[in-house]
The first five atom37 places (N, CA, C, CB, O) and aatype in JSON, in Angstrom:
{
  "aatype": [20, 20, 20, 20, 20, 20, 20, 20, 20, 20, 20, 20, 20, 20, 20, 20, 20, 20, 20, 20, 20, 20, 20, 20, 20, 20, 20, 20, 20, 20, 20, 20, 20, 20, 20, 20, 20, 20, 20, 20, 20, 20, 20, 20, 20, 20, 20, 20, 20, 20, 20, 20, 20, 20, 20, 20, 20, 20, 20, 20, 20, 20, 20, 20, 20, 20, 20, 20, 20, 20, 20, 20, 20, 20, 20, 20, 20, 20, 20, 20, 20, 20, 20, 20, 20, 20, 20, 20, 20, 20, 20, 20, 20, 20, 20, 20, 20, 20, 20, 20, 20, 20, 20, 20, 20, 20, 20, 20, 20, 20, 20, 20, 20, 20, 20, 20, 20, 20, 20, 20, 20, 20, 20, 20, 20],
  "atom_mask": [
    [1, 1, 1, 1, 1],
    [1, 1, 1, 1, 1],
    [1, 1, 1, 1, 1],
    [1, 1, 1, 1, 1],
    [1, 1, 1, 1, 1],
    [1, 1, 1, 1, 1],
    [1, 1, 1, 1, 1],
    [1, 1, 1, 1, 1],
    [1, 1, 1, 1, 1],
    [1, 1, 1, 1, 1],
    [1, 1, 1, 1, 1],
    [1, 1, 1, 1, 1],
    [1, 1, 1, 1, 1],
    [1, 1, 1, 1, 1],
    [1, 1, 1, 1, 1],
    [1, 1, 1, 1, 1],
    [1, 1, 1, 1, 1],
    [1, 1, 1, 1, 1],
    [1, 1, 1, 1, 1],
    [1, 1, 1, 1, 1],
    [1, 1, 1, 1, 1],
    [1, 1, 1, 1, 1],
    [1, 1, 1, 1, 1],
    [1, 1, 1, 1, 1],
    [1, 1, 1, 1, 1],
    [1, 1, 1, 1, 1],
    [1, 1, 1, 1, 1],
    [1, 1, 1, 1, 1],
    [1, 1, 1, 1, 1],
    [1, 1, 1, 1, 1],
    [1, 1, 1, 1, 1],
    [1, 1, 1, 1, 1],
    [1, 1, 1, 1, 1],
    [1, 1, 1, 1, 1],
    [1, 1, 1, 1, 1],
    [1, 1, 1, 1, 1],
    [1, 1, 1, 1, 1],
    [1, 1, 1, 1, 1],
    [1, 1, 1, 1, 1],
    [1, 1, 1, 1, 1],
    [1, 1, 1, 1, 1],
    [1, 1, 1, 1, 1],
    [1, 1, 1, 1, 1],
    [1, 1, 1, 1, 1],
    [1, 1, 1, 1, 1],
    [1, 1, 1, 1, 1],
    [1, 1, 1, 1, 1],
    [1, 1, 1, 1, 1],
    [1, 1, 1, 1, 1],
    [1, 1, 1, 1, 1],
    [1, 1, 1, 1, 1],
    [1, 1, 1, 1, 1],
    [1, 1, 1, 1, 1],
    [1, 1, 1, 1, 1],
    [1, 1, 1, 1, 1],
    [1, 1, 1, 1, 1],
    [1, 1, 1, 1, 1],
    [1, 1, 1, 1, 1],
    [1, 1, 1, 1, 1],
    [1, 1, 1, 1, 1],
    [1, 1, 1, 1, 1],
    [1, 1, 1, 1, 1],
    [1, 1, 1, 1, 1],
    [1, 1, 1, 1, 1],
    [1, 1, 1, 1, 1],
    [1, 1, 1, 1, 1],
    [1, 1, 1, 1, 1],
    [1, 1, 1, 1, 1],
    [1, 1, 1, 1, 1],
    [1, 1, 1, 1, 1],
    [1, 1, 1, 1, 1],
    [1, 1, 1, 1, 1],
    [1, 1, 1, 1, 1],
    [1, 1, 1, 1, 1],
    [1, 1, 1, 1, 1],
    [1, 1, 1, 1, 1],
    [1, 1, 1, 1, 1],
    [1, 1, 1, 1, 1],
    [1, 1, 1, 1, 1],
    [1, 1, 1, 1, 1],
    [1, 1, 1, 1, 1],
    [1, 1, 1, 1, 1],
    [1, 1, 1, 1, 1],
    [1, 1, 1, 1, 1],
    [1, 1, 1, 1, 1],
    [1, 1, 1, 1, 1],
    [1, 1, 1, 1, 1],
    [1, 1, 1, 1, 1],
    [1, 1, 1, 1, 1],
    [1, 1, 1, 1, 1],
    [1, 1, 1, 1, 1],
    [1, 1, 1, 1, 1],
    [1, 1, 1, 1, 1],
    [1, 1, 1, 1, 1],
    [1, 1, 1, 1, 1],
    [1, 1, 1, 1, 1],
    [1, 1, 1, 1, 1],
    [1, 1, 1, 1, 1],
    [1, 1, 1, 1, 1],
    [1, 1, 1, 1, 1],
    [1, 1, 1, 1, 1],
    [1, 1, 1, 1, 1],
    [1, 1, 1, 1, 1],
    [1, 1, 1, 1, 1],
    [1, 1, 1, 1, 1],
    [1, 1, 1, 1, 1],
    [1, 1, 1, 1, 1],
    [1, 1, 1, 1, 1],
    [1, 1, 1, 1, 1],
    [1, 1, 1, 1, 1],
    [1, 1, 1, 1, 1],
    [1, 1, 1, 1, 1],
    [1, 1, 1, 1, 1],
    [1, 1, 1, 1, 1],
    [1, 1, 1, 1, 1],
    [1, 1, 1, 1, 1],
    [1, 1, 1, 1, 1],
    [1, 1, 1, 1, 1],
    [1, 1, 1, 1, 1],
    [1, 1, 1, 1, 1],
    [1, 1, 1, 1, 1],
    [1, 1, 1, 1, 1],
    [1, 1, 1, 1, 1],
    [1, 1, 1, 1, 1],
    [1, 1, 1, 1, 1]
  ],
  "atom_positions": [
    [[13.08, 34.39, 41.67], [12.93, 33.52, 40.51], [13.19, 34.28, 39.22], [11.53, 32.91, 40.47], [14.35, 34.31, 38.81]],
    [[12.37, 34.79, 38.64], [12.44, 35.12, 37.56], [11.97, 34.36, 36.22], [13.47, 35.37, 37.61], [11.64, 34.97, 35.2]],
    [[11.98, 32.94, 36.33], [11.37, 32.02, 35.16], [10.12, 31.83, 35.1], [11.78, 30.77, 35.13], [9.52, 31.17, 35.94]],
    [[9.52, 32.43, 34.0], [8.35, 31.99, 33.69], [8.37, 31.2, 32.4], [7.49, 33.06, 33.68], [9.15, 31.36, 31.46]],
    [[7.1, 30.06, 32.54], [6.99, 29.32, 31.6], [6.54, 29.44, 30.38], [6.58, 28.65, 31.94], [6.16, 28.4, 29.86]],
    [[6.44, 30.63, 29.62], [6.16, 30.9, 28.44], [6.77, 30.67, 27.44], [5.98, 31.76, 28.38], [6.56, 31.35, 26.43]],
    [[7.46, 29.91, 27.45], [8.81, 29.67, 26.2], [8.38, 28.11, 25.94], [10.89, 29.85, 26.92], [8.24, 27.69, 24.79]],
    [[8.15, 27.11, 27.32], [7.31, 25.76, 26.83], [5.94, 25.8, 26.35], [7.19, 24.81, 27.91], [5.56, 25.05, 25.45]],
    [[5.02, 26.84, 27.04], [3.75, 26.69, 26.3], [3.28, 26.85, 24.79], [3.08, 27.42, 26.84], [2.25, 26.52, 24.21]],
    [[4.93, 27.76, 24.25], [4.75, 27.88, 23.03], [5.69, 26.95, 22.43], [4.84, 29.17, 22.63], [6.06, 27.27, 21.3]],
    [[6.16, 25.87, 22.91], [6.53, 25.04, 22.33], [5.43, 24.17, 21.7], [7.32, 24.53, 23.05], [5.26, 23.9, 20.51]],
    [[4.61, 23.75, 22.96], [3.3, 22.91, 22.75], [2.78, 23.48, 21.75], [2.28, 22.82, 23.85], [2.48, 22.83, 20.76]],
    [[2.6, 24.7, 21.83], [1.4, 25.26, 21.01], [2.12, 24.67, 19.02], [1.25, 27.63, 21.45], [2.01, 23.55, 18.52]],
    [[2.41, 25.22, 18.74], [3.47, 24.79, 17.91], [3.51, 23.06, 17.37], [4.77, 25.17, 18.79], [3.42, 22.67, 16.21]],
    [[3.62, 22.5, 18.19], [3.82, 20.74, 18.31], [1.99, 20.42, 18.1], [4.69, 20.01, 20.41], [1.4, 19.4, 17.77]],
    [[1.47, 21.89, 18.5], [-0.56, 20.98, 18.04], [-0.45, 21.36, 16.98], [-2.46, 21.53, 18.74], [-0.69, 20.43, 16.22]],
    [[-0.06, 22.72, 16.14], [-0.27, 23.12, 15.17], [0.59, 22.25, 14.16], [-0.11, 24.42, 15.27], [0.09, 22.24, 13.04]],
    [[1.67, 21.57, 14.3], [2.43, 20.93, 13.43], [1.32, 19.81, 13.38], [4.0, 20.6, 13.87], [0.65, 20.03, 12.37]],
    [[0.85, 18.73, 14.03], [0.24, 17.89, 14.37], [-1.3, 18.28, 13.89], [0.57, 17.68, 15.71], [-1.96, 17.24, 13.78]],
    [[-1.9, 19.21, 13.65], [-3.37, 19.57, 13.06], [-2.48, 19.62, 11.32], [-4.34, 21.55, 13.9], [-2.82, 18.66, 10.63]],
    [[-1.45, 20.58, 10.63], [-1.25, 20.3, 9.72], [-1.22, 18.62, 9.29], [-0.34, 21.02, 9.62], [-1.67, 18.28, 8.2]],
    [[-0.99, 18.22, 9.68], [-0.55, 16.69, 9.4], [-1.58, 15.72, 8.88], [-0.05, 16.05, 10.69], [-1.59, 14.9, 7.96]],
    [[-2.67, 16.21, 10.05], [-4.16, 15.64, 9.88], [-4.36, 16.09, 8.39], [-5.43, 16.35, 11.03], [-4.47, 15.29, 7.46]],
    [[-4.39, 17.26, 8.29], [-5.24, 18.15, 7.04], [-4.26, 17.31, 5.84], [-5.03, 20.41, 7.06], [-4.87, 16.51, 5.13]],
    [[-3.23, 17.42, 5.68], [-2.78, 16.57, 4.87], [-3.55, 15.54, 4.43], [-1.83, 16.17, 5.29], [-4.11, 15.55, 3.34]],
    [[-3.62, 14.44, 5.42], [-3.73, 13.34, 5.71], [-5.32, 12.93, 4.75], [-3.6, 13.26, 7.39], [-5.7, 12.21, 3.82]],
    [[-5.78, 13.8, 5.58], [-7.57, 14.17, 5.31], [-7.91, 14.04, 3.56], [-8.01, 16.23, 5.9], [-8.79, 13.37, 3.02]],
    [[-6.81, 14.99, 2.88], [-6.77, 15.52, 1.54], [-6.33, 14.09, 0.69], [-5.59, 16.92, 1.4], [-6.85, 13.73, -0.37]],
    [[-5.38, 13.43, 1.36], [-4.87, 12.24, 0.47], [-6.1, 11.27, 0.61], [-3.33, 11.49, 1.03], [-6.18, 10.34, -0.19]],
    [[-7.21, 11.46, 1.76], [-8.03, 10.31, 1.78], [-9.02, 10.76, 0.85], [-8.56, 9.87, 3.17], [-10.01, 10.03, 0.93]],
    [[-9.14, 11.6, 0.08], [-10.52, 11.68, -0.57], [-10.23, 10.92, -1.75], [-11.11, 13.18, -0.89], [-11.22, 10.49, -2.34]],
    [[-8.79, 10.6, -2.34], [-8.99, 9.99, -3.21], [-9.3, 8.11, -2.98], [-7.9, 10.48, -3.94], [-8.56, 7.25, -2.51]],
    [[-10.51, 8.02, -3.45], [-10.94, 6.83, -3.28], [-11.38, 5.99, -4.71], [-12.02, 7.02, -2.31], [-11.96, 6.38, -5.73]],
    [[-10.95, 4.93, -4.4], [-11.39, 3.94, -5.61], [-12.12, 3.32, -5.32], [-10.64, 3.13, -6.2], [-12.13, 3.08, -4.11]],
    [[-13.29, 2.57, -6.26], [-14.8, 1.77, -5.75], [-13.6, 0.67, -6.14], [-16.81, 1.89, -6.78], [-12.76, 0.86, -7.02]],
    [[-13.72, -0.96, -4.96], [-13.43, -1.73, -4.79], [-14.56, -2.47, -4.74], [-12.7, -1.66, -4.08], [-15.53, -2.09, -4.09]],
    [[-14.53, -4.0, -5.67], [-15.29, -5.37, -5.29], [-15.09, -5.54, -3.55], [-14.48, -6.87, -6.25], [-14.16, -6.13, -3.0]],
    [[-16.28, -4.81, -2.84], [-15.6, -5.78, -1.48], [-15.25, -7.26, -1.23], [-16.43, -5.72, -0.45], [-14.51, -7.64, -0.32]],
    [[-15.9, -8.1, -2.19], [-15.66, -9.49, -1.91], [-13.81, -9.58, -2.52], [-17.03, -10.62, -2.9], [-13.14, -10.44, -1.94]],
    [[-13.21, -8.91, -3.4], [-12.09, -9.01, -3.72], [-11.2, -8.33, -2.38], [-11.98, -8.37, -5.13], [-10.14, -8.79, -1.93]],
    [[-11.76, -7.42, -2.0], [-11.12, -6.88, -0.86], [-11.1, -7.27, 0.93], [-11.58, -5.71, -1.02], [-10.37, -6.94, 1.87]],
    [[-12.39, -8.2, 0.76], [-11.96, -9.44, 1.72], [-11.3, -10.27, 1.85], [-12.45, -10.04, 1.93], [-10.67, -10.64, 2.84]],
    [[-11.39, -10.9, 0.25], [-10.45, -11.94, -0.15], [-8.78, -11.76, 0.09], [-10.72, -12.11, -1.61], [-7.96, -12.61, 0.46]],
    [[-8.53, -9.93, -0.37], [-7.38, -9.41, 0.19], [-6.52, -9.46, 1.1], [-7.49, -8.76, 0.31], [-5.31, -9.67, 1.17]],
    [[-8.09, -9.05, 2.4], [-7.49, -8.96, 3.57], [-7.17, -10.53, 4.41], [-8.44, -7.98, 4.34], [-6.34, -10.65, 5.31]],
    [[-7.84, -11.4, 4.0], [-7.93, -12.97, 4.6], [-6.39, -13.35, 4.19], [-9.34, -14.18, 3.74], [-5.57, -13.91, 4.92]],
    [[-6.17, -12.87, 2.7], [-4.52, -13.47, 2.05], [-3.7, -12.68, 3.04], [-3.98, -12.97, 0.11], [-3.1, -13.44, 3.81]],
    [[-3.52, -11.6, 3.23], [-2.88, -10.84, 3.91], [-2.55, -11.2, 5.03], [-3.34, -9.92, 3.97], [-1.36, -11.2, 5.34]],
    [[-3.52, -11.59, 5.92], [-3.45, -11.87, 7.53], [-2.53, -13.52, 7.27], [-5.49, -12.03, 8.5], [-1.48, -13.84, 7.83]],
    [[-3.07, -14.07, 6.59], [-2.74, -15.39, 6.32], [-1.16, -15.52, 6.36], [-3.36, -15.82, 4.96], [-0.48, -16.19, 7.14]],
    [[-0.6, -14.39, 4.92], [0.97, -14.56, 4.46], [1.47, -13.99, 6.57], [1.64, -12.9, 2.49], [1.7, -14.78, 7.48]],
    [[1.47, -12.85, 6.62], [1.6, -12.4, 8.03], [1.67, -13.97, 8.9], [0.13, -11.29, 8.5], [2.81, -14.22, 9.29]],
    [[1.08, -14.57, 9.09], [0.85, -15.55, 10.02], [2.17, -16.6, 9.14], [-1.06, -16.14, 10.15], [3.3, -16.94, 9.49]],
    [[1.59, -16.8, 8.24], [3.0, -18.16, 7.41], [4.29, -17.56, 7.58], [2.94, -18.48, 5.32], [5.11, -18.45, 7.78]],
    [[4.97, -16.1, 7.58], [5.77, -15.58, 7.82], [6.3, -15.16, 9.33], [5.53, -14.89, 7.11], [7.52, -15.04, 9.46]],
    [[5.6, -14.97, 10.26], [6.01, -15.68, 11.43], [6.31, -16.65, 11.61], [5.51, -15.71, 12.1], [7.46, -16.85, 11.98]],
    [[5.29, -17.85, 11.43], [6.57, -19.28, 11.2], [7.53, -19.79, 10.78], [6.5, -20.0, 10.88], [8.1, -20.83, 11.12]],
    [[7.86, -18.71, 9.64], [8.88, -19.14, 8.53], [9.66, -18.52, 9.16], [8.8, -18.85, 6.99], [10.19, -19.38, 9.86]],
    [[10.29, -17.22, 9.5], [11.29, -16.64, 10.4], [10.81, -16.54, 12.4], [11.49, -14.95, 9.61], [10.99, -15.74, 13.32]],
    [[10.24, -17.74, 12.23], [9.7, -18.02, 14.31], [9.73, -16.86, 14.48], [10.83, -18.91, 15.77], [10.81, -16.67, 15.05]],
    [[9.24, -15.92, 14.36], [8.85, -14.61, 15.34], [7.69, -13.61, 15.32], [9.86, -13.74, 15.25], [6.99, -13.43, 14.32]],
    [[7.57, -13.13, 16.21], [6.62, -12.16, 16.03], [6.38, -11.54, 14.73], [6.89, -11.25, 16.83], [7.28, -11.66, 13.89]],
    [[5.1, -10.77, 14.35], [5.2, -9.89, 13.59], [5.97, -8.75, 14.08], [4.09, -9.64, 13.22], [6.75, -8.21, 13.3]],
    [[5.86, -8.32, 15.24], [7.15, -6.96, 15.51], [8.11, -7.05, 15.32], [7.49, -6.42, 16.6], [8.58, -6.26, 14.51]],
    [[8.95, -8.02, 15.91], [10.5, -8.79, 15.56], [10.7, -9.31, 14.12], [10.73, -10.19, 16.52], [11.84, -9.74, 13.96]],
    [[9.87, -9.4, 12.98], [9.82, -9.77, 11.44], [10.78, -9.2, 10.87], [8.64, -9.4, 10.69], [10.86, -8.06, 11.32]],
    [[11.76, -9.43, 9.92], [12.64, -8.38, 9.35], [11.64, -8.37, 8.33], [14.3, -8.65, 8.96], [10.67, -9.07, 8.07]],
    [[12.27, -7.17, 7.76], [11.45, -6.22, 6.25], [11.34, -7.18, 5.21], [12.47, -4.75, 5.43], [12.2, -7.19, 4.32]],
    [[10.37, -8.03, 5.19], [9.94, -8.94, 4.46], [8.61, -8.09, 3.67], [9.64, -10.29, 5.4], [7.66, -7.95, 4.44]],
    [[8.43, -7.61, 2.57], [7.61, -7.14, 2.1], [7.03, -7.79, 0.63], [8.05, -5.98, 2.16], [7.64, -7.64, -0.42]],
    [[5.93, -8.41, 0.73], [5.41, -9.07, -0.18], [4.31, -8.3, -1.2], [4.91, -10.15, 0.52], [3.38, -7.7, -0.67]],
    [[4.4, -8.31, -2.27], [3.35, -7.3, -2.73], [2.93, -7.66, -4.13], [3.89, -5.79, -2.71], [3.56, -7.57, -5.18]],
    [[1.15, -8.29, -3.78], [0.66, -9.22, -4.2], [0.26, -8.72, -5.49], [-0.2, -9.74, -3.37], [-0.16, -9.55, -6.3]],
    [[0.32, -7.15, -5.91], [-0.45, -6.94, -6.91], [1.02, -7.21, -8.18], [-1.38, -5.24, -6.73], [0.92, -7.25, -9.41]],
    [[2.07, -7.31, -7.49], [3.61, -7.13, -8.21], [3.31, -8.74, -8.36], [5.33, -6.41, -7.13], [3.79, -9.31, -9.34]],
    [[2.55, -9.45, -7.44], [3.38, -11.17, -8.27], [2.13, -11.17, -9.34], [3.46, -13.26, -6.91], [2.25, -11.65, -10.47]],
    [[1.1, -10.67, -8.91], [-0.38, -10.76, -9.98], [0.23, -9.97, -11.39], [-2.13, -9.63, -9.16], [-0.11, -10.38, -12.5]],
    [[1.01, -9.02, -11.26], [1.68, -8.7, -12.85], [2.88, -9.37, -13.34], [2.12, -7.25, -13.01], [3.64, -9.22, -14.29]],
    [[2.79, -10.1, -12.4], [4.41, -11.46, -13.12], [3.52, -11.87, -14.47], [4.91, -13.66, -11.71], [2.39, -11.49, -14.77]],
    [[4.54, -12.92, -15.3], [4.55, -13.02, -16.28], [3.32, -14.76, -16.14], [6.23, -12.84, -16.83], [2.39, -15.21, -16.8]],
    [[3.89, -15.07, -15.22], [3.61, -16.42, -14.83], [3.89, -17.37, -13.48], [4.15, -16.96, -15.73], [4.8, -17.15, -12.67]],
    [[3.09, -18.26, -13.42], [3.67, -19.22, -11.79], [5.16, -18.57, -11.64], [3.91, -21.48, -12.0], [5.53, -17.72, -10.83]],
    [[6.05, -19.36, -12.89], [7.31, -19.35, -12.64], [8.09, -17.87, -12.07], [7.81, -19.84, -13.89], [8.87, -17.52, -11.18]],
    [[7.3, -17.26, -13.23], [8.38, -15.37, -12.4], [7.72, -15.23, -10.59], [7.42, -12.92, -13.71], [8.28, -14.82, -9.57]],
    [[6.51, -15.71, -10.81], [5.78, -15.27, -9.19], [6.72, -16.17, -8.23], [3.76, -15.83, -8.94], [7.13, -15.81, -7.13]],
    [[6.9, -17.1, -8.7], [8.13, -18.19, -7.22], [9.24, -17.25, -7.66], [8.75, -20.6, -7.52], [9.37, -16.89, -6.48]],
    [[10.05, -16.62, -8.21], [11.41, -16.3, -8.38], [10.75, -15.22, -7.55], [12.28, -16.11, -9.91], [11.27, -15.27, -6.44]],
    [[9.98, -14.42, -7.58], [9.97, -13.04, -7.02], [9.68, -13.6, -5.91], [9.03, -11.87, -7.55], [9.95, -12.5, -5.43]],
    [[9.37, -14.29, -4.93], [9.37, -14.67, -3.97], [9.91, -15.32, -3.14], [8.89, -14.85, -4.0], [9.57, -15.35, -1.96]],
    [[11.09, -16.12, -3.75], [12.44, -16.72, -3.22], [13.14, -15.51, -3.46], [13.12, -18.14, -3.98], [14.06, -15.45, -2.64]],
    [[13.15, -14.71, -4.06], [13.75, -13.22, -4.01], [13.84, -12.58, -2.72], [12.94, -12.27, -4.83], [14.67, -11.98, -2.04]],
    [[12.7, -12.94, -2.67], [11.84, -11.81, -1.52], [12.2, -12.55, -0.05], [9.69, -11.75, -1.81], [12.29, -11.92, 1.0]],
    [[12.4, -14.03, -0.15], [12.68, -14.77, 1.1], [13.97, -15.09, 1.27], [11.97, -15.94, 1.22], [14.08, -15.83, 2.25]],
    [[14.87, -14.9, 0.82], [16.32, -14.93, 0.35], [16.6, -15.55, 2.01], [17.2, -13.12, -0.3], [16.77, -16.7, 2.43]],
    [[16.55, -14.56, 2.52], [17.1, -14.56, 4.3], [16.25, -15.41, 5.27], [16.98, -12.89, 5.05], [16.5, -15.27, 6.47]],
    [[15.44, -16.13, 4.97], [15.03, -17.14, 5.63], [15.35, -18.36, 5.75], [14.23, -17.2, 5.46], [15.41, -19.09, 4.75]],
    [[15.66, -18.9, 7.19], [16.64, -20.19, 7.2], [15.49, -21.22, 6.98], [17.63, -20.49, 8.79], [16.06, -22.23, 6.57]],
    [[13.71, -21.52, 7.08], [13.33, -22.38, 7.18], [12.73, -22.37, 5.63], [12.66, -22.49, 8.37], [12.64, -21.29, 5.04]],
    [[12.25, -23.87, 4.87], [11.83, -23.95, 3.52], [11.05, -23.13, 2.95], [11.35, -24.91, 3.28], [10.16, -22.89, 3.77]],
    [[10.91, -22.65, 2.13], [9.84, -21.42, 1.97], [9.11, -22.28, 0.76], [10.57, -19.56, 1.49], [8.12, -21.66, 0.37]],
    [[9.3, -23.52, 0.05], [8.84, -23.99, -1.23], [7.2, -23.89, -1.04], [9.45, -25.59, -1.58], [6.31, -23.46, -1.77]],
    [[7.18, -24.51, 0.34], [5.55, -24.55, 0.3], [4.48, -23.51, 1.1], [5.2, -25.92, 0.86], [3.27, -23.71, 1.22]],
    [[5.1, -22.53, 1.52], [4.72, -21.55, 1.58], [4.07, -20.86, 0.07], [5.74, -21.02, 2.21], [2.86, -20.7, -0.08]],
    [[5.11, -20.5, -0.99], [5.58, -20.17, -1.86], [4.26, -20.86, -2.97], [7.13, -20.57, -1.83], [3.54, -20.3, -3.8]],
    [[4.34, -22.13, -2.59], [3.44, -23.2, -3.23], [1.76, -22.61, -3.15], [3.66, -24.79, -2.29], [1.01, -22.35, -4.09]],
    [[1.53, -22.53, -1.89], [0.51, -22.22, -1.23], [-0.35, -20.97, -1.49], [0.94, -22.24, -0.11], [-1.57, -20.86, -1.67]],
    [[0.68, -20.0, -1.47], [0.38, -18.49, -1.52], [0.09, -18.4, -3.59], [2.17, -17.33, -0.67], [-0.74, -17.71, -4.19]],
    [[0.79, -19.05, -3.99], [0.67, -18.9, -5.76], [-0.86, -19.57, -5.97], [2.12, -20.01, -6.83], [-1.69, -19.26, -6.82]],
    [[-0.92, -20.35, -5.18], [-2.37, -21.07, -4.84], [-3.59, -20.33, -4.87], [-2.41, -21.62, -3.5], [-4.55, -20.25, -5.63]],
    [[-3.29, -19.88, -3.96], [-4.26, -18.67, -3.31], [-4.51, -17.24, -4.2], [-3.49, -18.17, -1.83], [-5.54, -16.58, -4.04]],
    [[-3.45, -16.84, -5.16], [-3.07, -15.71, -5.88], [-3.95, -16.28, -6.72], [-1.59, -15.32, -6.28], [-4.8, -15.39, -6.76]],
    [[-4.41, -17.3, -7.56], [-4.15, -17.6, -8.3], [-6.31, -17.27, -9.29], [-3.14, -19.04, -7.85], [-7.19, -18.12, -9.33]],
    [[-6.37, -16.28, -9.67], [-7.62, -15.78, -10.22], [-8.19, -14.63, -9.34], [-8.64, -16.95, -10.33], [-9.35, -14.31, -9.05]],
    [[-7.06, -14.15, -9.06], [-7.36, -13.02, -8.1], [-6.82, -11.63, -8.92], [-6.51, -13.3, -6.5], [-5.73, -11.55, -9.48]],
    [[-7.96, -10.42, -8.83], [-7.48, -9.18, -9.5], [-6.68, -8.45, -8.65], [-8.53, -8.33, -9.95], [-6.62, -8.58, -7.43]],
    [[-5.86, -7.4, -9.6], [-5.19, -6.61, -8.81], [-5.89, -5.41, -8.27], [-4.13, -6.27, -9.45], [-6.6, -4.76, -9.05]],
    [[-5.79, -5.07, -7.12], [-6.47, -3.98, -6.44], [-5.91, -2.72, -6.84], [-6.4, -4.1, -4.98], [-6.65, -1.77, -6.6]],
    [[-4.87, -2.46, -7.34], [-4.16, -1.1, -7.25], [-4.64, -0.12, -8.58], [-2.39, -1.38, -7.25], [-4.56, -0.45, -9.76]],
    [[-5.02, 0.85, -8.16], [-5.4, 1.28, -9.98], [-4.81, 1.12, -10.82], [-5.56, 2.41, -10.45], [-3.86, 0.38, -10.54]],
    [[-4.81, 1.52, -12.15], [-3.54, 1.22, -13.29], [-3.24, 2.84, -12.98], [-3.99, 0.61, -15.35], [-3.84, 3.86, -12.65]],
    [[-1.57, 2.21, -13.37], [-0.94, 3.56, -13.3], [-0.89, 4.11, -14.53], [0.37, 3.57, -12.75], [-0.64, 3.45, -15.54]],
    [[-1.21, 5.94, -14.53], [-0.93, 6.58, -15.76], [0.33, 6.87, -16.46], [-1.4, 7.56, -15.65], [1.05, 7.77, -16.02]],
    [[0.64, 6.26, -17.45], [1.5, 6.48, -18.29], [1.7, 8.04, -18.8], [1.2, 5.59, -19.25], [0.84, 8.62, -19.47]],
    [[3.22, 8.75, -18.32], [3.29, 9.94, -18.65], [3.55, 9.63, -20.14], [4.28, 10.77, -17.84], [4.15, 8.7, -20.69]],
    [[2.94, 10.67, -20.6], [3.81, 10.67, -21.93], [4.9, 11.73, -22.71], [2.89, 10.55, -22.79], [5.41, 11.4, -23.78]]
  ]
}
């Protein structure tokens, strides 16, 4: 023979250590935390699951099979008004063959006295 396996074990070894960096990363980005209204952040998550579910019907498919439909509620909450929030959202649904008006209708509905969750961003100066 002659082959010994020391050339894969230090592959592994390597592939944990890449994989423990990753964590530690990971770990460091979570400390930054913002105090959230949980009742706003229920309210969040209920809209969320909701659009997810209206958007499977609107393109019939799974959420896995979904194309990159990305809705992002704190972007229609800084629209100007109803009107910019439907344009950014027939924007956003461009590629969907079934009506999106009352979807669209529905969801501005629902938006509608709701804060934005995202911090304010700092202005460099």
């Amino acid at each position: 023979g002659g082959s010994s396996g020391s050339s894969s074990r230090e592959d592994s070894v390597s592939a944990a250590a890449a994989v423990v960096q990753v964590q530690q990363r990971r770990h460091q980005q979570g400390k930054v935390t913002v105090k959230y209204d949980r009742k706003e952040l229920r309210k969040r998550l209920v809209l969320e699951e909701w659009i997810v579910e209206q958007l499977g019907q609107l393109y019939g498919c799974e959420e896995e099979e979904m194309p990159e439909v990305e809705i992002d509620i704190d972007d229609l909450l800084d629209a100007a008004n109803e009107e910019e929030r439907a344009l950014k959202l027939q924007e956003t649904l461009v590629d969907c063959y079934k009506p999106t008006e009352e979807f669209i209708k529905e969801l501005l509905t629902r938006i509608r006295g709701m804060r934005k969750l995202s911090p304010p961003q700092k202005k460099s100066i």
